[in-house]
């Protein structure tokens, strides 16, 4: 109903109508948007794929245990989103030289701050997880530790993104996400099959590590590419 109403408003207020697009225009749109399309698909693959893939190679019980741990750490990581969204307008208003200066100046401080934050909450997080799963064992403990390490890089990746966008490095960014997402699938299947929850959590960590170090390379490349000033 909401979609129909939105279309009615678009047609009535803006005079927009559907058009039949010819084949050459369709090919042009697809070629220009292919990388973005692939990056969006790949983002969904590793964003939702861990639980789905684990469910294919393991039991419902294992999926439930892993899902609780992943959701807990992702709640913590989501706290970084408002920070990244609030600093982007400020960063994007700066020159290329100023953006790189700000990034290099605050990089170490942010890494240390996130590390200390996760160190402080790791014990309460273990306590919550222990009471939720009711069957805490060595495998679950290792899984949660790997997930917490992964979330450390997730938070850093979220806080890093405004700099990539401000430097207009969107193409390199989408290539990074596309590669990471599609390389994640076979790795997650393999590790989850042999190591169950620990393997799935390692796959999750792999994604965040690749995005972190590749993202640093992209920002470094911003000195030569991206926005001119």
Tab-separated table of C-alpha atoms in Angstrom:
chain	number	residue	atom	x	y	z
A	1	UNK	CA	0.000	0.000	0.000
A	2	UNK	CA	2.800	2.417	0.867
A	3	UNK	CA	4.522	1.692	-2.446
A	4	UNK	CA	1.349	2.320	-4.446
A	5	UNK	CA	0.780	5.584	-2.568
A	6	UNK	CA	4.373	6.663	-3.219
A	7	UNK	CA	3.965	5.978	-6.959
A	8	UNK	CA	0.731	7.971	-7.025
A	9	UNK	CA	2.481	10.954	-5.391
A	10	UNK	CA	5.376	10.729	-7.850
A	11	UNK	CA	3.028	10.568	-10.846
A	12	UNK	CA	0.689	13.306	-9.578
A	13	UNK	CA	3.114	15.814	-8.084
A	14	UNK	CA	6.128	15.420	-10.365
A	15	UNK	CA	4.604	14.261	-13.615
A	16	UNK	CA	6.947	11.281	-13.909
A	17	UNK	CA	5.848	8.427	-16.181
A	18	UNK	CA	7.177	4.967	-16.954
A	19	UNK	CA	9.278	4.731	-20.123
A	20	UNK	CA	10.303	1.779	-22.243
A	21	UNK	CA	14.108	1.742	-22.291
A	22	UNK	CA	15.808	0.496	-25.436
A	23	UNK	CA	18.451	-2.235	-25.402
A	24	UNK	CA	21.473	0.043	-25.834
A	25	UNK	CA	20.390	2.267	-22.922
A	26	UNK	CA	19.793	-0.799	-20.756
A	27	UNK	CA	23.303	-2.100	-21.492
A	28	UNK	CA	24.742	1.327	-20.697
A	29	UNK	CA	22.949	1.538	-17.329
A	30	UNK	CA	23.921	-2.015	-16.419
A	31	UNK	CA	27.597	-1.516	-17.293
A	32	UNK	CA	27.816	1.710	-15.284
A	33	UNK	CA	26.016	0.285	-12.272
A	34	UNK	CA	27.448	-3.235	-12.328
A	35	UNK	CA	30.135	-2.643	-9.690
A	36	UNK	CA	27.671	-0.939	-7.340
A	37	UNK	CA	25.158	-3.757	-7.888
A	38	UNK	CA	27.780	-6.407	-7.133
A	39	UNK	CA	28.980	-4.575	-4.026
A	40	UNK	CA	25.413	-4.359	-2.695
A	41	UNK	CA	24.863	-8.070	-3.334
A	42	UNK	CA	28.189	-8.995	-1.751
A	43	UNK	CA	27.413	-6.848	1.293
A	44	UNK	CA	24.247	-8.843	1.858
A	45	UNK	CA	26.149	-12.083	1.323
A	46	UNK	CA	28.564	-11.596	4.202
A	47	UNK	CA	26.134	-9.525	6.256
A	48	UNK	CA	23.517	-12.263	6.405
A	49	UNK	CA	25.437	-15.208	4.992
A	50	UNK	CA	27.226	-16.426	8.120
A	51	UNK	CA	24.080	-17.723	9.817
A	52	UNK	CA	22.628	-19.111	6.559
A	53	UNK	CA	25.808	-20.999	5.628
A	54	UNK	CA	26.283	-22.332	9.160
A	55	UNK	CA	22.700	-23.603	9.008
A	56	UNK	CA	23.528	-25.612	5.893
A	57	UNK	CA	26.454	-27.449	7.482
A	58	UNK	CA	25.456	-27.598	11.150
A	59	UNK	CA	22.525	-28.088	13.520
A	60	UNK	CA	19.828	-25.630	14.546
A	61	UNK	CA	21.332	-25.559	18.033
A	62	UNK	CA	24.737	-24.437	16.746
A	63	UNK	CA	23.096	-21.818	14.535
A	64	UNK	CA	21.176	-20.488	17.527
A	65	UNK	CA	24.284	-20.238	19.696
A	66	UNK	CA	26.266	-18.496	16.968
A	67	UNK	CA	23.400	-16.175	16.068
A	68	UNK	CA	23.133	-14.933	19.659
A	69	UNK	CA	26.850	-14.139	19.783
A	70	UNK	CA	26.878	-12.368	16.426
A	71	UNK	CA	23.818	-10.282	17.279
A	72	UNK	CA	25.330	-9.237	20.605
A	73	UNK	CA	28.551	-7.957	19.073
A	74	UNK	CA	26.730	-6.291	16.157
A	75	UNK	CA	24.632	-4.333	18.647
A	76	UNK	CA	27.891	-2.992	20.082
A	77	UNK	CA	29.213	-2.171	16.603
A	78	UNK	CA	26.022	-0.280	15.694
A	79	UNK	CA	26.932	2.338	18.312
A	80	UNK	CA	29.619	3.605	15.942
A	81	UNK	CA	27.161	4.403	13.134
A	82	UNK	CA	25.868	7.714	14.615
A	83	UNK	CA	29.454	8.858	15.143
A	84	UNK	CA	30.410	8.160	11.529
A	85	UNK	CA	27.248	9.843	10.225
A	86	UNK	CA	27.781	12.931	12.377
A	87	UNK	CA	31.433	13.491	11.378
A	88	UNK	CA	30.884	13.006	7.622
A	89	UNK	CA	29.466	16.515	6.938
A	90	UNK	CA	32.433	18.062	8.728
A	91	UNK	CA	35.004	15.887	6.929
A	92	UNK	CA	33.429	16.311	3.476
A	93	UNK	CA	33.624	20.112	3.798
A	94	UNK	CA	37.429	19.946	4.089
A	95	UNK	CA	40.014	19.891	1.350
A	96	UNK	CA	41.716	16.666	0.280
A	97	UNK	CA	44.886	17.617	2.161
A	98	UNK	CA	42.921	18.421	5.334
A	99	UNK	CA	40.962	15.140	5.155
A	100	UNK	CA	44.155	13.098	4.969
A	101	UNK	CA	45.691	15.159	7.784
A	102	UNK	CA	42.654	14.570	10.046
A	103	UNK	CA	42.684	10.847	9.280
A	104	UNK	CA	46.383	10.407	10.024
A	105	UNK	CA	46.178	12.565	13.150
A	106	UNK	CA	43.265	10.711	14.770
A	107	UNK	CA	43.951	7.184	13.450
A	108	UNK	CA	46.002	5.916	16.399
A	109	UNK	CA	43.761	7.604	18.965
A	110	UNK	CA	40.633	5.983	17.516
A	111	UNK	CA	42.242	2.519	17.348
A	112	UNK	CA	43.369	2.718	20.990
A	113	UNK	CA	39.986	4.086	22.125
A	114	UNK	CA	38.024	1.309	20.388
A	115	UNK	CA	40.405	-1.313	21.789
A	116	UNK	CA	39.981	-0.011	25.358
A	117	UNK	CA	36.200	0.195	24.913
A	118	UNK	CA	35.924	-3.423	23.766
A	119	UNK	CA	38.310	-4.561	26.511
A	120	UNK	CA	36.038	-2.985	29.122
A	121	UNK	CA	32.832	-4.500	27.752
A	122	UNK	CA	34.213	-7.959	26.868
A	123	UNK	CA	33.636	-9.311	30.387
A	124	UNK	CA	29.999	-8.101	30.634
A	125	UNK	CA	29.471	-9.405	27.085
A	126	UNK	CA	30.733	-12.857	28.113
A	127	UNK	CA	28.457	-12.762	31.154
A	128	UNK	CA	25.387	-11.922	29.033
A	129	UNK	CA	26.253	-14.579	26.459
A	130	UNK	CA	26.748	-17.190	29.181
A	131	UNK	CA	23.261	-16.563	30.579
A	132	UNK	CA	21.617	-16.510	27.149
A	133	UNK	CA	23.022	-19.787	25.804
A	134	UNK	CA	22.750	-21.720	29.114
A	135	UNK	CA	25.441	-24.122	27.906
A	136	UNK	CA	28.689	-22.163	27.789
A	137	UNK	CA	31.691	-24.233	26.693
A	138	UNK	CA	35.157	-23.786	25.216
A	139	UNK	CA	33.924	-23.648	21.606
A	140	UNK	CA	31.393	-20.939	22.445
A	141	UNK	CA	34.016	-18.953	24.331
A	142	UNK	CA	36.483	-19.062	21.416
A	143	UNK	CA	33.685	-18.139	19.000
A	144	UNK	CA	32.723	-15.090	21.058
A	145	UNK	CA	36.367	-13.983	21.381
A	146	UNK	CA	36.828	-14.146	17.590
A	147	UNK	CA	33.565	-12.240	17.086
A	148	UNK	CA	34.698	-9.522	19.506
A	149	UNK	CA	37.996	-9.203	17.605
A	150	UNK	CA	35.966	-8.992	14.392
A	151	UNK	CA	33.759	-6.256	15.828
A	152	UNK	CA	36.879	-4.307	16.780
A	153	UNK	CA	37.653	-4.048	13.060
A	154	UNK	CA	33.971	-3.533	12.181
A	155	UNK	CA	33.848	-0.384	14.313
A	156	UNK	CA	37.098	0.873	12.783
A	157	UNK	CA	35.683	0.186	9.302
A	158	UNK	CA	32.514	2.146	10.064
A	159	UNK	CA	34.533	5.101	11.374
A	160	UNK	CA	36.832	4.903	8.338
A	161	UNK	CA	34.072	5.056	5.716
A	162	UNK	CA	33.366	8.829	5.960
A	163	UNK	CA	36.958	9.496	4.882
A	164	UNK	CA	36.632	7.209	1.851
A	165	UNK	CA	33.400	8.911	0.773
A	166	UNK	CA	34.795	12.401	1.431
A	167	UNK	CA	37.780	11.606	-0.803
A	168	UNK	CA	35.382	10.466	-3.588
A	169	UNK	CA	36.893	6.995	-3.726
A	170	UNK	CA	33.540	5.286	-4.259
A	171	UNK	CA	34.640	3.085	-7.164
A	172	UNK	CA	37.590	1.598	-5.278
A	173	UNK	CA	35.292	1.173	-2.280
A	174	UNK	CA	32.659	-0.775	-4.216
A	175	UNK	CA	35.310	-3.020	-5.799
A	176	UNK	CA	36.611	-3.775	-2.304
A	177	UNK	CA	33.175	-4.773	-1.014
A	178	UNK	CA	32.376	-6.834	-4.110
A	179	UNK	CA	35.589	-8.850	-3.865
A	180	UNK	CA	35.247	-9.349	-0.118
A	181	UNK	CA	31.666	-10.546	-0.318
A	182	UNK	CA	32.197	-13.063	-3.098
A	183	UNK	CA	35.453	-14.420	-1.651
A	184	UNK	CA	33.704	-14.830	1.692
A	185	UNK	CA	31.219	-17.463	0.424
A	186	UNK	CA	33.583	-20.391	-0.354
A	187	UNK	CA	35.739	-19.563	2.674
A	188	UNK	CA	32.757	-19.565	5.028
A	189	UNK	CA	31.441	-22.858	3.601
A	190	UNK	CA	34.828	-24.505	4.011
A	191	UNK	CA	35.600	-23.245	7.526
A	192	UNK	CA	32.041	-23.763	8.808
A	193	UNK	CA	32.022	-27.319	7.485
A	194	UNK	CA	35.230	-28.289	9.314
A	195	UNK	CA	35.163	-26.045	12.378
A	196	UNK	CA	31.420	-25.246	12.794
A	197	UNK	CA	30.909	-22.033	14.848
A	198	UNK	CA	34.606	-21.248	15.192
A	199	UNK	CA	35.006	-21.526	11.419
A	200	UNK	CA	32.030	-19.231	10.820
A	201	UNK	CA	33.398	-16.636	13.234
A	202	UNK	CA	36.799	-16.782	11.487
A	203	UNK	CA	35.005	-16.075	8.193
A	204	UNK	CA	33.351	-13.078	9.827
A	205	UNK	CA	36.761	-11.870	11.038
A	206	UNK	CA	38.236	-12.399	7.559
A	207	UNK	CA	35.707	-10.005	6.037
A	208	UNK	CA	36.408	-7.259	8.551
A	209	UNK	CA	40.193	-7.658	8.250
A	210	UNK	CA	40.111	-7.445	4.452
A	211	UNK	CA	37.879	-4.363	4.516
A	212	UNK	CA	40.060	-2.727	7.174
A	213	UNK	CA	43.442	-3.153	5.478
A	214	UNK	CA	42.092	-2.652	1.956
A	215	UNK	CA	40.285	0.461	3.197
A	216	UNK	CA	43.543	1.848	4.574
A	217	UNK	CA	45.114	1.252	1.169
A	218	UNK	CA	42.204	3.052	-0.517
A	219	UNK	CA	42.629	6.097	1.717
A	220	UNK	CA	46.357	6.034	1.023
A	221	UNK	CA	45.499	5.931	-2.687
A	222	UNK	CA	43.386	9.034	-2.077
A	223	UNK	CA	46.621	11.022	-2.087
A	224	UNK	CA	46.906	10.290	-5.815
A	225	UNK	CA	43.308	9.602	-6.847
A	226	UNK	CA	39.824	10.646	-5.787
A	227	UNK	CA	38.974	14.328	-5.353
A	228	UNK	CA	41.463	16.810	-6.764
A	229	UNK	CA	41.549	19.306	-3.879
